[in-house]
């Protein structure tokens, strides 16, 4: 499924900054030097490894999508164009990786046990496995049902995940929360059992939030909310259309397909969807068949409203689109509930 991938990490400024800080932090925490190897699983265009490399570490990317791996290779990041597994373990060598990273990858893995087994094999006895996943508690509290799609096989709570790690003799030693990355991301750090002290306080805070906010009742509330949500968003958009407003979609991430299809939002509502990714331009959102066009189309003839489908980059996009907002354009933020925001970013409640 990932032989070709329509997403480049380095296209969003938010991700560049986030991964720069990520590399800074781990380089300092482990005092990485020029002999230490950092392996990134699902390395995409090499954005994270580029940051580690600039700090002096040796780097190796593992990326099955040849179309994105070639960007990394062209930028000088050595990359194995294959899926991570026993074959890659042999190529890396047992215990050779001081750091193994996997960001927005673990949720995509079908054989979690096999995956963690391979991670444990390549990880140096004093190494750290760092991985980022969207946190189930945020999916529920932000109502972001649109991230539930074919690529995502797990929606992680860290208490169960820590038990799975233990089965592979890995301890979860620390957790860091990034509320603004993909709508709420947790970075877990794991290491071979007993090689590092565990930051119990950071783990316990997260575990207790999971127990109170990702329980059965929360799931039931979420299911009810999603149906009410659809009515709310569709009536907001239909009212705007009735008033003669022009509406477009902003961003064509995979999750846009879910939101638009679930709410049956097609070309009768959205003129088009803009996206900066050349690979997506000229194509259509599956199912609802809304065309994907370059952003210049929106700037040449600004619509009245833009439904922010790439909501995980809200701050970056609103900052970038000040011209659109100043000329009278407005964004519709889909989550946690549909909200219209204008130039001063105050919410309008009228629709
Ligand atoms: P993602 O939510 O899967 O990370 O994808 C975000 C999509 O949004 C990606 O296709 C690029 C697009 N995008 C824009 O079109 N304009 C922007 O300013 C940003 C930050 C992203």
Coordinates of C-alpha atoms and ligand atoms in Angstrom, one line a residue:
X1 CA 0.0 0.0 0.0
X2 CA 2.9 2.4 0.6
X3 CA 4.9 1.7 -2.5
X4 CA 4.0 5.2 -3.6
X5 CA 2.9 7.9 -1.2
X6 CA 1.3 11.2 -1.9
X7 CA 2.7 13.1 1.1
X8 CA 6.0 14.9 1.7
X9 CA 6.9 15.7 5.3
X10 CA 9.0 18.7 4.4
X11 CA 6.1 20.7 2.8
X12 CA 4.7 21.9 6.1
X13 CA 6.6 24.5 8.1
X14 CA 5.1 23.1 11.3
X15 CA 6.6 19.7 10.7
X16 CA 10.1 21.1 9.8
X17 CA 10.2 23.0 13.2
X18 CA 8.8 20.0 15.1
X19 CA 11.4 17.6 13.7
X20 CA 14.3 20.1 14.2
X21 CA 13.4 20.2 17.9
X22 CA 13.0 16.5 18.0
X23 CA 16.5 15.9 16.7
X24 CA 17.9 18.6 19.0
X25 CA 16.4 17.0 22.0
X26 CA 17.4 13.4 21.4
X27 CA 20.9 14.4 20.3
X28 CA 21.4 16.2 23.6
X29 CA 19.7 13.6 25.7
X30 CA 21.9 10.8 24.3
X31 CA 25.0 12.9 23.6
X32 CA 25.0 11.5 20.1
X33 CA 28.3 11.6 18.2
X34 CA 29.6 10.9 14.7
X35 CA 29.8 7.1 15.4
X36 CA 26.2 6.8 16.5
X37 CA 23.6 5.6 14.0
X38 CA 20.0 7.0 13.8
X39 CA 17.5 4.9 11.9
X40 CA 14.2 6.4 10.9
X41 CA 11.4 4.0 10.0
X42 CA 9.1 5.6 7.4
X43 CA 11.6 8.3 6.8
X44 CA 9.6 9.9 3.9
X45 CA 11.7 12.7 2.3
X46 CA 14.4 12.5 5.0
X47 CA 13.2 15.7 6.9
X48 CA 13.9 14.3 10.4
X49 CA 17.2 12.6 9.4
X50 CA 18.5 15.7 7.8
X51 CA 18.1 17.4 11.3
X52 CA 20.0 14.5 13.0
X53 CA 22.7 14.6 10.3
X54 CA 23.2 18.3 10.8
X55 CA 24.0 17.5 14.4
X56 CA 26.7 15.1 13.3
X57 CA 25.1 11.6 13.7
X58 CA 25.2 8.9 11.0
X59 CA 21.7 8.4 9.6
X60 CA 19.8 5.7 7.7
X61 CA 16.2 6.0 6.4
X62 CA 13.8 3.1 5.8
X63 CA 11.1 4.1 3.3
X64 CA 9.1 1.8 1.0
X65 CA 7.6 4.6 -1.1
X66 CA 10.2 5.1 -3.9
X67 CA 8.7 8.4 -5.0
X68 CA 9.3 10.1 -1.7
X69 CA 12.5 8.2 -0.9
X70 CA 14.1 9.6 -4.0
X71 CA 13.8 13.1 -2.5
X72 CA 15.7 11.9 0.6
X73 CA 18.4 10.2 -1.5
X74 CA 18.8 13.2 -3.7
X75 CA 19.3 15.3 -0.5
X76 CA 22.1 13.0 0.6
X77 CA 20.2 10.9 3.1
X78 CA 21.1 7.2 2.7
X79 CA 17.8 5.3 2.4
X80 CA 16.7 1.7 2.1
X81 CA 13.7 1.6 -0.2
X82 CA 11.8 -1.2 1.5
X83 CA 9.4 -2.0 4.4
X84 CA 11.0 -2.3 7.8
X85 CA 11.2 -6.0 8.9
X86 CA 13.6 -8.9 9.3
X87 CA 15.3 -8.1 6.0
X88 CA 16.1 -4.6 7.2
X89 CA 17.3 -5.9 10.6
X90 CA 20.0 -7.9 8.7
X91 CA 21.1 -4.8 6.7
X92 CA 21.3 -2.6 9.8
X93 CA 22.9 -5.2 12.1
X94 CA 21.9 -6.4 15.6
X95 CA 22.2 -3.7 18.2
X96 CA 23.6 -1.2 15.8
X97 CA 21.1 1.7 16.1
X98 CA 21.6 4.1 18.9
X99 CA 18.3 5.7 18.0
X100 CA 15.3 4.3 16.2
X101 CA 12.5 6.7 15.3
X102 CA 9.1 5.9 13.8
X103 CA 6.7 8.8 13.5
X104 CA 3.1 8.3 12.3
X105 CA 4.1 4.8 11.3
X106 CA 3.3 2.5 14.3
X107 CA -0.5 3.2 13.8
X108 CA -0.1 1.9 10.2
X109 CA 1.5 -1.4 11.2
X110 CA -0.6 -4.6 11.0
X111 CA 1.9 -6.9 12.6
X112 CA 2.8 -4.8 15.7
X113 CA 4.5 -7.7 17.5
X114 CA 6.8 -8.5 14.5
X115 CA 7.5 -4.8 14.1
X116 CA 8.5 -4.3 17.8
X117 CA 10.5 -7.5 17.7
X118 CA 12.6 -6.0 14.8
X119 CA 13.0 -2.7 16.6
X120 CA 14.3 -4.5 19.7
X121 CA 16.8 -6.4 17.6
X122 CA 18.4 -3.3 15.9
X123 CA 18.3 -1.2 19.0
X124 CA 21.7 -0.7 20.8
X125 CA 21.7 -1.9 24.5
X126 CA 21.8 1.8 25.5
X127 CA 19.7 3.0 22.6
X128 CA 16.3 4.7 22.5
X129 CA 13.3 4.0 20.4
X130 CA 11.2 7.2 19.9
X131 CA 7.9 7.0 18.2
X132 CA 5.0 9.4 17.6
X133 CA 1.3 8.5 17.3
X134 CA -1.9 10.4 17.4
X135 CA -3.3 9.9 20.9
X136 CA -6.7 8.2 21.3
X137 CA -7.8 10.6 24.0
X138 CA -7.4 13.6 21.6
X139 CA -9.2 11.8 18.7
X140 CA -12.2 11.4 21.1
X141 CA -12.1 14.8 22.7
X142 CA -11.6 16.7 19.5
X143 CA -14.2 14.5 17.7
X144 CA -11.7 14.0 14.8
X145 CA -13.4 11.0 13.4
X146 CA -11.9 11.9 10.0
X147 CA -8.6 10.3 11.0
X148 CA -10.3 6.9 11.0
X149 CA -9.3 5.5 7.6
X150 CA -7.6 2.6 5.9
X151 CA -4.1 3.6 6.8
X152 CA -4.7 3.8 10.5
X153 CA -5.0 0.3 12.1
X154 CA -4.6 1.4 15.7
X155 CA -5.6 4.4 17.8
X156 CA -3.2 4.2 20.7
X157 CA -3.6 4.5 24.4
X158 CA -0.2 4.2 26.0
X159 CA -1.1 2.0 28.9
X160 CA -1.9 -1.0 26.6
X161 CA 1.1 0.0 24.3
X162 CA 3.5 -0.1 27.3
X163 CA 2.4 -3.7 28.0
X164 CA 3.0 -4.6 24.3
X165 CA 6.5 -3.1 24.5
X166 CA 7.2 -5.1 27.7
X167 CA 6.5 -8.3 25.8
X168 CA 9.4 -7.4 23.6
X169 CA 11.6 -6.5 26.6
X170 CA 11.3 -2.8 26.0
X171 CA 10.3 -0.3 28.7
X172 CA 8.3 2.8 28.0
X173 CA 10.5 5.3 29.8
X174 CA 9.0 8.7 29.0
X175 CA 6.1 10.4 27.3
X176 CA 5.9 13.9 25.8
X177 CA 2.7 15.5 24.6
X178 CA 2.4 17.8 21.6
X179 CA -1.1 19.2 21.5
X180 CA -0.6 21.0 18.2
X181 CA 0.9 18.3 16.1
X182 CA -1.8 16.4 14.1
X183 CA -4.4 17.5 16.6
X184 CA -2.6 15.9 19.6
X185 CA 0.4 13.7 19.3
X186 CA 2.3 11.7 22.0
X187 CA 5.9 10.9 21.6
X188 CA 6.9 7.7 23.5
X189 CA 10.4 6.9 24.3
X190 CA 11.3 3.2 25.0
X191 CA 14.5 1.4 25.8
X192 CA 15.7 -2.1 26.6
X193 CA 14.4 -3.1 30.0
X194 CA 16.2 -1.5 32.9
X195 CA 18.7 0.4 30.8
X196 CA 17.1 3.8 31.7
X197 CA 15.1 5.1 34.6
X198 CA 11.4 5.6 33.9
X199 CA 9.8 9.0 34.2
X200 CA 6.8 7.7 36.2
X201 CA 5.0 11.0 36.6
X202 CA 4.8 11.6 32.8
X203 CA 3.5 8.1 32.2
X204 CA 1.0 8.2 35.1
X205 CA -0.6 11.5 34.0
X206 CA -1.3 10.0 30.5
X207 CA -2.5 6.7 31.8
X208 CA -5.0 8.3 34.1
X209 CA -6.3 10.5 31.3
X210 CA -6.8 7.4 29.2
X211 CA -8.7 5.7 31.9
X212 CA -11.1 8.6 32.4
X213 CA -11.4 9.9 28.8
X214 CA -11.0 6.9 26.5
X215 CA -13.4 4.5 28.4
X216 CA -16.5 2.9 27.0
X217 CA -18.7 5.8 27.9
X218 CA -16.4 8.2 25.9
X219 CA -16.6 6.0 22.9
X220 CA -20.4 5.9 23.1
X221 CA -20.6 9.7 23.4
X222 CA -18.3 10.0 20.4
X223 CA -20.5 7.8 18.3
X224 CA -23.6 9.9 19.0
X225 CA -21.7 13.1 18.5
X226 CA -20.5 12.1 15.1
X227 CA -24.0 11.8 13.8
X228 CA -25.1 15.1 15.2
X229 CA -21.9 16.7 13.9
X230 CA -22.8 15.7 10.3
X231 CA -26.2 17.4 10.5
X232 CA -24.6 20.6 12.0
X233 CA -21.8 20.9 9.4
X234 CA -24.0 20.1 6.4
X235 CA -26.7 22.6 7.5
X236 CA -24.1 25.3 8.0
X237 CA -22.7 24.8 4.5
X238 CA -26.1 24.6 2.9
X239 CA -27.2 27.8 4.6
X240 CA -24.1 29.5 3.2
X241 CA -24.8 28.2 -0.3
X242 CA -28.4 29.4 0.0
X243 CA -27.0 32.9 0.7
X244 CA -25.0 32.7 -2.5
X245 CA -21.6 32.2 -0.9
X246 CA -18.7 30.5 -2.7
X247 CA -17.0 27.8 -0.7
X248 CA -13.9 25.8 -1.4
X249 CA -11.9 23.1 0.6
X250 CA -8.4 23.9 1.9
X251 CA -6.0 21.0 1.8
X252 CA -6.5 17.5 0.4
X253 CA -5.2 15.2 3.2
X254 CA -6.5 11.6 3.3
X255 CA -8.8 12.6 6.1
X256 CA -10.6 15.1 3.8
X257 CA -11.9 12.0 1.9
X258 CA -13.5 10.8 5.1
X259 CA -15.1 14.1 6.2
X260 CA -16.5 14.9 2.7
X261 CA -17.8 11.4 2.0
X262 CA -19.4 10.9 5.4
X263 CA -21.2 14.3 5.1
X264 CA -21.8 13.9 1.3
X265 CA -20.1 17.2 0.6
X266 CA -19.6 17.3 -3.2
X267 CA -19.3 19.8 -5.9
X268 CA -22.7 21.2 -5.2
X269 CA -21.1 22.7 -2.1
X270 CA -17.3 22.9 -2.7
X271 CA -16.1 24.4 -6.0
X272 CA -12.7 22.7 -5.5
X273 CA -10.1 21.8 -2.9
X274 CA -6.7 23.4 -3.0
X275 CA -3.5 21.5 -2.1
X276 CA 0.2 22.5 -2.3
X277 CA 1.3 18.9 -3.2
X278 CA 1.9 18.7 -7.0
X279 CA 1.1 15.0 -6.9
X280 CA -2.4 15.6 -5.7
X281 CA -3.2 18.5 -8.1
X282 CA -5.3 17.6 -11.2
X283 CA -6.8 14.6 -9.3
X284 CA -10.1 14.3 -7.5
X285 CA -11.2 13.6 -3.9
X286 CA -12.4 10.0 -4.2
X287 CA -16.1 9.3 -3.9
X288 CA -17.3 12.9 -3.9
X289 CA -15.2 13.8 -7.0
X290 CA -14.2 17.3 -6.0
X291 CA -11.2 18.4 -8.1
X292 CA -7.9 19.2 -6.3
X293 CA -6.3 22.4 -7.7
X294 CA -3.1 24.4 -6.8
X295 CA -3.6 27.2 -4.2
X296 CA -3.0 29.9 -6.9
X297 CA -6.6 29.2 -8.1
X298 CA -7.9 30.4 -4.7
X299 CA -5.7 33.5 -4.6
X300 CA -6.7 34.6 -8.1
X301 CA -10.4 34.5 -7.3
X302 CA -10.9 34.3 -3.5
X303 CA -14.0 32.4 -2.4
X304 CA -16.1 33.6 0.5
X305 CA -15.3 30.6 2.7
X306 CA -12.6 27.9 2.9
X307 CA -13.4 24.7 4.7
X308 CA -10.1 23.8 6.5
X309 CA -9.7 20.1 5.7
X310 CA -6.0 20.2 6.7
X311 CA -7.0 21.4 10.2
X312 CA -3.9 19.9 11.8
X313 CA -2.0 22.8 10.2
X314 CA -4.5 25.5 11.3
X315 CA -2.0 28.0 12.8
X316 CA 0.4 27.8 9.9
X317 CA -2.4 28.1 7.3
X318 CA -4.2 31.0 9.1
X319 CA -0.9 32.9 9.4
X320 CA -0.1 32.2 5.7
X321 CA -3.6 33.2 4.5
X322 CA -3.8 36.6 6.2
X323 CA -4.4 38.2 2.7
X324 CA -7.4 36.0 2.1
X325 CA -8.8 36.8 5.5
X326 CA -8.2 40.6 5.1
X327 CA -10.0 40.6 1.8
X328 CA -13.1 39.3 3.5
X329 CA -12.6 35.5 3.2
X330 CA -13.3 33.3 6.2
X331 CA -12.3 29.8 7.3
X332 CA -14.6 27.1 8.5
X333 CA -12.8 25.1 11.1
X334 CA -14.3 21.6 11.2
X335 CA -13.3 20.5 14.7
X336 CA -14.0 20.1 17.6
X337 CA -17.2 21.6 16.1
X338 CA -17.8 23.5 12.9
X339 CA -16.8 27.1 13.5
X340 CA -16.4 30.1 11.2
X341 CA -13.4 32.4 11.8
X342 CA -12.7 35.7 10.2
X343 CA -9.6 38.0 10.2
X344 CA -9.6 38.6 13.9
X345 CA -10.1 34.9 14.5
X346 CA -13.2 35.4 16.5
X347 CA -15.8 32.8 16.0
X348 CA -19.1 33.5 14.3
X349 CA -22.0 31.5 15.6
X350 CA -24.7 32.6 13.2
X351 CA -24.8 29.7 10.9
Ligands
LIG1 P1 -1.7 15.6 6.4 O1 -2.9 16.1 7.2 O2 -1.9 14.1 6.0 O3 -0.4 15.9 7.1 O4 -1.7 16.4 5.0 C1 -1.8 17.8 4.9 C2 -2.2 18.2 3.5 O5 -2.4 19.6 3.5 C3 -1.1 17.9 2.5 O6 -1.6 17.3 1.3 C4 -0.5 19.3 2.2 C5 -1.7 20.2 2.4 N1 -1.4 21.5 2.8 C6 -1.7 22.6 2.0 O7 -2.3 22.4 1.0 N2 -1.4 23.9 2.4 C7 -0.7 24.1 3.6 O8 -0.4 25.3 3.9 C8 -0.3 23.0 4.4 C9 0.4 23.3 5.7 C10 -0.7 21.7 4.0

